[in-house]
Amino acid sequence: MNKAFVRESEGDDEEQLEPSLKLPPGTRNYITPAGHARLREELENLVKRERPHVVEIVAWAASNGDRSENGDYIYGKRRLREIDRRIRFLSKRLDLAEVVDPLRQGDNDQIFFGARVTIADVGGQENTYTIVGVDEADVLRGRISWISPLARALIKNREGDSIRFQSPVGVREIDILEVVYEEID
């Protein structure tokens, strides 16, 4: 069957995500103000700049005649589908987003969303993580999703506590050294 007659389902945006980006059913999409601004900026860029540019290319390519072997047309249409899928995804995520400002926690030693937490494992190795939204997680920058096993174990504990939790690599024991709430960039 010709691909032109195959309709992509509109509900597949969430299904195509890697498991770390999926929200547990019935949970809110917590996000920091900076993360919310980044998602809105990406959506605006796609809608106002990138999509209109690709539409121009596709229109130009379509005006050249035979579309079956027209690379600009074929790849442009594919890029439009990708852009539209991302626009739908971002729109849904922003609609579900609940912005939580970590600065509202003040001088709190208990761990909640937005906390920057310094921990030490039993070997004494220290690591610092910031608990952020699913869409903001970036382990290389020390940002972990609030639904990750480590973040779930840390939440509601306090500076000075020692905790044991089940991680993907087995049971871990860590000490909480410092809890700070600051603006996240």
mmCIF file with all atom_site columns, N, CA, C and O in Angstrom, residues 27-54:
data_model
loop_
_atom_site.group_PDB
_atom_site.id
_atom_site.type_symbol
_atom_site.label_atom_id
_atom_site.label_alt_id
_atom_site.label_comp_id
_atom_site.label_asym_id
_atom_site.label_entity_id
_atom_site.label_seq_id
_atom_site.pdbx_PDB_ins_code
_atom_site.Cartn_x
_atom_site.Cartn_y
_atom_site.Cartn_z
_atom_site.occupancy
_atom_site.B_iso_or_equiv
_atom_site.pdbx_formal_charge
_atom_site.auth_seq_id
_atom_site.auth_comp_id
_atom_site.auth_asym_id
_atom_site.auth_atom_id
_atom_site.pdbx_PDB_model_num
ATOM 1   N N  . THR A 1 27 ? 0.018  10.647 37.411 1.00 0.00 ? 27 THR A N  1
ATOM 2   C CA . THR A 1 27 ? 0.922  11.598 38.061 1.00 0.00 ? 27 THR A CA 1
ATOM 3   C C  . THR A 1 27 ? 0.948  12.912 37.297 1.00 0.00 ? 27 THR A C  1
ATOM 4   O O  . THR A 1 27 ? 0.575  12.976 36.132 1.00 0.00 ? 27 THR A O  1
ATOM 5   N N  . ARG A 1 28 ? 1.396  13.939 37.976 1.00 0.00 ? 28 ARG A N  1
ATOM 6   C CA . ARG A 1 28 ? 1.507  15.253 37.358 1.00 0.00 ? 28 ARG A CA 1
ATOM 7   C C  . ARG A 1 28 ? 2.881  15.387 36.708 1.00 0.00 ? 28 ARG A C  1
ATOM 8   O O  . ARG A 1 28 ? 3.828  14.717 37.093 1.00 0.00 ? 28 ARG A O  1
ATOM 9   N N  . ASN A 1 29 ? 2.980  16.267 35.742 1.00 0.00 ? 29 ASN A N  1
ATOM 10  C CA . ASN A 1 29 ? 4.247  16.528 35.068 1.00 0.00 ? 29 ASN A CA 1
ATOM 11  C C  . ASN A 1 29 ? 4.913  17.719 35.755 1.00 0.00 ? 29 ASN A C  1
ATOM 12  O O  . ASN A 1 29 ? 4.844  18.837 35.283 1.00 0.00 ? 29 ASN A O  1
ATOM 13  N N  . TYR A 1 30 ? 5.567  17.455 36.891 1.00 0.00 ? 30 TYR A N  1
ATOM 14  C CA . TYR A 1 30 ? 6.258  18.520 37.606 1.00 0.00 ? 30 TYR A CA 1
ATOM 15  C C  . TYR A 1 30 ? 7.439  18.991 36.771 1.00 0.00 ? 30 TYR A C  1
ATOM 16  O O  . TYR A 1 30 ? 8.138  18.189 36.149 1.00 0.00 ? 30 TYR A O  1
ATOM 17  N N  . ILE A 1 31 ? 7.661  20.303 36.785 1.00 0.00 ? 31 ILE A N  1
ATOM 18  C CA . ILE A 1 31 ? 8.739  20.878 35.994 1.00 0.00 ? 31 ILE A CA 1
ATOM 19  C C  . ILE A 1 31 ? 9.184  22.183 36.648 1.00 0.00 ? 31 ILE A C  1
ATOM 20  O O  . ILE A 1 31 ? 8.375  22.866 37.277 1.00 0.00 ? 31 ILE A O  1
ATOM 21  N N  . THR A 1 32 ? 10.460 22.501 36.520 1.00 0.00 ? 32 THR A N  1
ATOM 22  C CA . THR A 1 32 ? 10.979 23.753 37.081 1.00 0.00 ? 32 THR A CA 1
ATOM 23  C C  . THR A 1 32 ? 10.628 24.907 36.133 1.00 0.00 ? 32 THR A C  1
ATOM 24  O O  . THR A 1 32 ? 10.345 24.674 34.954 1.00 0.00 ? 32 THR A O  1
ATOM 25  N N  . PRO A 1 33 ? 10.653 26.148 36.621 1.00 0.00 ? 33 PRO A N  1
ATOM 26  C CA . PRO A 1 33 ? 10.373 27.279 35.731 1.00 0.00 ? 33 PRO A CA 1
ATOM 27  C C  . PRO A 1 33 ? 11.317 27.335 34.524 1.00 0.00 ? 33 PRO A C  1
ATOM 28  O O  . PRO A 1 33 ? 10.883 27.617 33.409 1.00 0.00 ? 33 PRO A O  1
ATOM 29  N N  . ALA A 1 34 ? 12.596 27.034 34.728 1.00 0.00 ? 34 ALA A N  1
ATOM 30  C CA . ALA A 1 34 ? 13.558 27.055 33.617 1.00 0.00 ? 34 ALA A CA 1
ATOM 31  C C  . ALA A 1 34 ? 13.237 25.950 32.602 1.00 0.00 ? 34 ALA A C  1
ATOM 32  O O  . ALA A 1 34 ? 13.325 26.166 31.389 1.00 0.00 ? 34 ALA A O  1
ATOM 33  N N  . GLY A 1 35 ? 12.863 24.772 33.077 1.00 0.00 ? 35 GLY A N  1
ATOM 34  C CA . GLY A 1 35 ? 12.501 23.675 32.181 1.00 0.00 ? 35 GLY A CA 1
ATOM 35  C C  . GLY A 1 35 ? 11.250 23.998 31.386 1.00 0.00 ? 35 GLY A C  1
ATOM 36  O O  . GLY A 1 35 ? 11.153 23.704 30.189 1.00 0.00 ? 35 GLY A O  1
ATOM 37  N N  . HIS A 1 36 ? 10.287 24.620 32.044 1.00 0.00 ? 36 HIS A N  1
ATOM 38  C CA . HIS A 1 36 ? 9.046  25.023 31.375 1.00 0.00 ? 36 HIS A CA 1
ATOM 39  C C  . HIS A 1 36 ? 9.363  26.039 30.276 1.00 0.00 ? 36 HIS A C  1
ATOM 40  O O  . HIS A 1 36 ? 8.839  25.954 29.165 1.00 0.00 ? 36 HIS A O  1
ATOM 41  N N  . ALA A 1 37 ? 10.222 26.990 30.584 1.00 0.00 ? 37 ALA A N  1
ATOM 42  C CA . ALA A 1 37 ? 10.602 28.012 29.596 1.00 0.00 ? 37 ALA A CA 1
ATOM 43  C C  . ALA A 1 37 ? 11.307 27.380 28.397 1.00 0.00 ? 37 ALA A C  1
ATOM 44  O O  . ALA A 1 37 ? 11.057 27.766 27.247 1.00 0.00 ? 37 ALA A O  1
ATOM 45  N N  . ARG A 1 38 ? 12.175 26.379 28.641 1.00 0.00 ? 38 ARG A N  1
ATOM 46  C CA . ARG A 1 38 ? 12.864 25.702 27.534 1.00 0.00 ? 38 ARG A CA 1
ATOM 47  C C  . ARG A 1 38 ? 11.887 24.964 26.626 1.00 0.00 ? 38 ARG A C  1
ATOM 48  O O  . ARG A 1 38 ? 12.002 25.010 25.403 1.00 0.00 ? 38 ARG A O  1
ATOM 49  N N  . LEU A 1 39 ? 10.913 24.268 27.226 1.00 0.00 ? 39 LEU A N  1
ATOM 50  C CA . LEU A 1 39 ? 9.923  23.557 26.414 1.00 0.00 ? 39 LEU A CA 1
ATOM 51  C C  . LEU A 1 39 ? 9.074  24.527 25.599 1.00 0.00 ? 39 LEU A C  1
ATOM 52  O O  . LEU A 1 39 ? 8.807  24.283 24.415 1.00 0.00 ? 39 LEU A O  1
ATOM 53  N N  . ARG A 1 40 ? 8.659  25.629 26.213 1.00 0.00 ? 40 ARG A N  1
ATOM 54  C CA . ARG A 1 40 ? 7.860  26.639 25.489 1.00 0.00 ? 40 ARG A CA 1
ATOM 55  C C  . ARG A 1 40 ? 8.675  27.253 24.346 1.00 0.00 ? 40 ARG A C  1
ATOM 56  O O  . ARG A 1 40 ? 8.164  27.488 23.274 1.00 0.00 ? 40 ARG A O  1
ATOM 57  N N  . GLU A 1 41 ? 9.961  27.499 24.606 1.00 0.00 ? 41 GLU A N  1
ATOM 58  C CA . GLU A 1 41 ? 10.840 28.070 23.585 1.00 0.00 ? 41 GLU A CA 1
ATOM 59  C C  . GLU A 1 41 ? 10.999 27.102 22.411 1.00 0.00 ? 41 GLU A C  1
ATOM 60  O O  . GLU A 1 41 ? 10.962 27.505 21.246 1.00 0.00 ? 41 GLU A O  1
ATOM 61  N N  . GLU A 1 42 ? 11.182 25.819 22.716 1.00 0.00 ? 42 GLU A N  1
ATOM 62  C CA . GLU A 1 42 ? 11.300 24.818 21.656 1.00 0.00 ? 42 GLU A CA 1
ATOM 63  C C  . GLU A 1 42 ? 10.015 24.745 20.836 1.00 0.00 ? 42 GLU A C  1
ATOM 64  O O  . GLU A 1 42 ? 10.049 24.705 19.602 1.00 0.00 ? 42 GLU A O  1
ATOM 65  N N  . LEU A 1 43 ? 8.870  24.736 21.515 1.00 0.00 ? 43 LEU A N  1
ATOM 66  C CA . LEU A 1 43 ? 7.584  24.686 20.817 1.00 0.00 ? 43 LEU A CA 1
ATOM 67  C C  . LEU A 1 43 ? 7.415  25.912 19.921 1.00 0.00 ? 43 LEU A C  1
ATOM 68  O O  . LEU A 1 43 ? 7.027  25.791 18.759 1.00 0.00 ? 43 LEU A O  1
ATOM 69  N N  . GLU A 1 44 ? 7.717  27.071 20.449 1.00 0.00 ? 44 GLU A N  1
ATOM 70  C CA . GLU A 1 44 ? 7.589  28.310 19.677 1.00 0.00 ? 44 GLU A CA 1
ATOM 71  C C  . GLU A 1 44 ? 8.512  28.294 18.456 1.00 0.00 ? 44 GLU A C  1
ATOM 72  O O  . GLU A 1 44 ? 8.121  28.708 17.364 1.00 0.00 ? 44 GLU A O  1
ATOM 73  N N  . ASN A 1 45 ? 9.734  27.805 18.620 1.00 0.00 ? 45 ASN A N  1
ATOM 74  C CA . ASN A 1 45 ? 10.675 27.714 17.509 1.00 0.00 ? 45 ASN A CA 1
ATOM 75  C C  . ASN A 1 45 ? 10.147 26.781 16.418 1.00 0.00 ? 45 ASN A C  1
ATOM 76  O O  . ASN A 1 45 ? 10.231 27.093 15.229 1.00 0.00 ? 45 ASN A O  1
ATOM 77  N N  . LEU A 1 46 ? 9.599  25.652 16.828 1.00 0.00 ? 46 LEU A N  1
ATOM 78  C CA . LEU A 1 46 ? 9.056  24.704 15.850 1.00 0.00 ? 46 LEU A CA 1
ATOM 79  C C  . LEU A 1 46 ? 7.877  25.303 15.093 1.00 0.00 ? 46 LEU A C  1
ATOM 80  O O  . LEU A 1 46 ? 7.786  25.181 13.872 1.00 0.00 ? 46 LEU A O  1
ATOM 81  N N  . VAL A 1 47 ? 6.965  25.948 15.817 1.00 0.00 ? 47 VAL A N  1
ATOM 82  C CA . VAL A 1 47 ? 5.740  26.477 15.213 1.00 0.00 ? 47 VAL A CA 1
ATOM 83  C C  . VAL A 1 47 ? 6.015  27.705 14.352 1.00 0.00 ? 47 VAL A C  1
ATOM 84  O O  . VAL A 1 47 ? 5.481  27.830 13.245 1.00 0.00 ? 47 VAL A O  1
ATOM 85  N N  . LYS A 1 48 ? 6.837  28.610 14.842 1.00 0.00 ? 48 LYS A N  1
ATOM 86  C CA . LYS A 1 48 ? 7.005  29.900 14.151 1.00 0.00 ? 48 LYS A CA 1
ATOM 87  C C  . LYS A 1 48 ? 8.156  29.936 13.152 1.00 0.00 ? 48 LYS A C  1
ATOM 88  O O  . LYS A 1 48 ? 8.133  30.762 12.241 1.00 0.00 ? 48 LYS A O  1
ATOM 89  N N  . ARG A 1 49 ? 9.171  29.077 13.312 1.00 0.00 ? 49 ARG A N  1
ATOM 90  C CA . ARG A 1 49 ? 10.320 29.164 12.427 1.00 0.00 ? 49 ARG A CA 1
ATOM 91  C C  . ARG A 1 49 ? 10.524 27.903 11.593 1.00 0.00 ? 49 ARG A C  1
ATOM 92  O O  . ARG A 1 49 ? 10.503 27.961 10.372 1.00 0.00 ? 49 ARG A O  1
ATOM 93  N N  . GLU A 1 50 ? 10.754 26.792 12.286 1.00 0.00 ? 50 GLU A N  1
ATOM 94  C CA . GLU A 1 50 ? 11.160 25.581 11.575 1.00 0.00 ? 50 GLU A CA 1
ATOM 95  C C  . GLU A 1 50 ? 10.064 25.015 10.680 1.00 0.00 ? 50 GLU A C  1
ATOM 96  O O  . GLU A 1 50 ? 10.305 24.699 9.521  1.00 0.00 ? 50 GLU A O  1
ATOM 97  N N  . ARG A 1 51 ? 8.844  24.888 11.200 1.00 0.00 ? 51 ARG A N  1
ATOM 98  C CA . ARG A 1 51 ? 7.760  24.313 10.395 1.00 0.00 ? 51 ARG A CA 1
ATOM 99  C C  . ARG A 1 51 ? 7.469  25.160 9.159  1.00 0.00 ? 51 ARG A C  1
ATOM 100 O O  . ARG A 1 51 ? 7.373  24.618 8.052  1.00 0.00 ? 51 ARG A O  1
ATOM 101 N N  . PRO A 1 52 ? 7.304  26.489 9.283  1.00 0.00 ? 52 PRO A N  1
ATOM 102 C CA . PRO A 1 52 ? 7.063  27.294 8.076  1.00 0.00 ? 52 PRO A CA 1
ATOM 103 C C  . PRO A 1 52 ? 8.192  27.178 7.046  1.00 0.00 ? 52 PRO A C  1
ATOM 104 O O  . PRO A 1 52 ? 7.937  27.155 5.837  1.00 0.00 ? 52 PRO A O  1
ATOM 105 N N  . HIS A 1 53 ? 9.432  27.067 7.523  1.00 0.00 ? 53 HIS A N  1
ATOM 106 C CA . HIS A 1 53 ? 10.567 26.912 6.598  1.00 0.00 ? 53 HIS A CA 1
ATOM 107 C C  . HIS A 1 53 ? 10.461 25.596 5.825  1.00 0.00 ? 53 HIS A C  1
ATOM 108 O O  . HIS A 1 53 ? 10.653 25.566 4.606  1.00 0.00 ? 53 HIS A O  1
ATOM 109 N N  . VAL A 1 54 ? 10.144 24.506 6.518  1.00 0.00 ? 54 VAL A N  1
ATOM 110 C CA . VAL A 1 54 ? 10.023 23.202 5.857  1.00 0.00 ? 54 VAL A CA 1
ATOM 111 C C  . VAL A 1 54 ? 8.811  23.197 4.920  1.00 0.00 ? 54 VAL A C  1
ATOM 112 O O  . VAL A 1 54 ? 8.869  22.621 3.836  1.00 0.00 ? 54 VAL A O  1
#
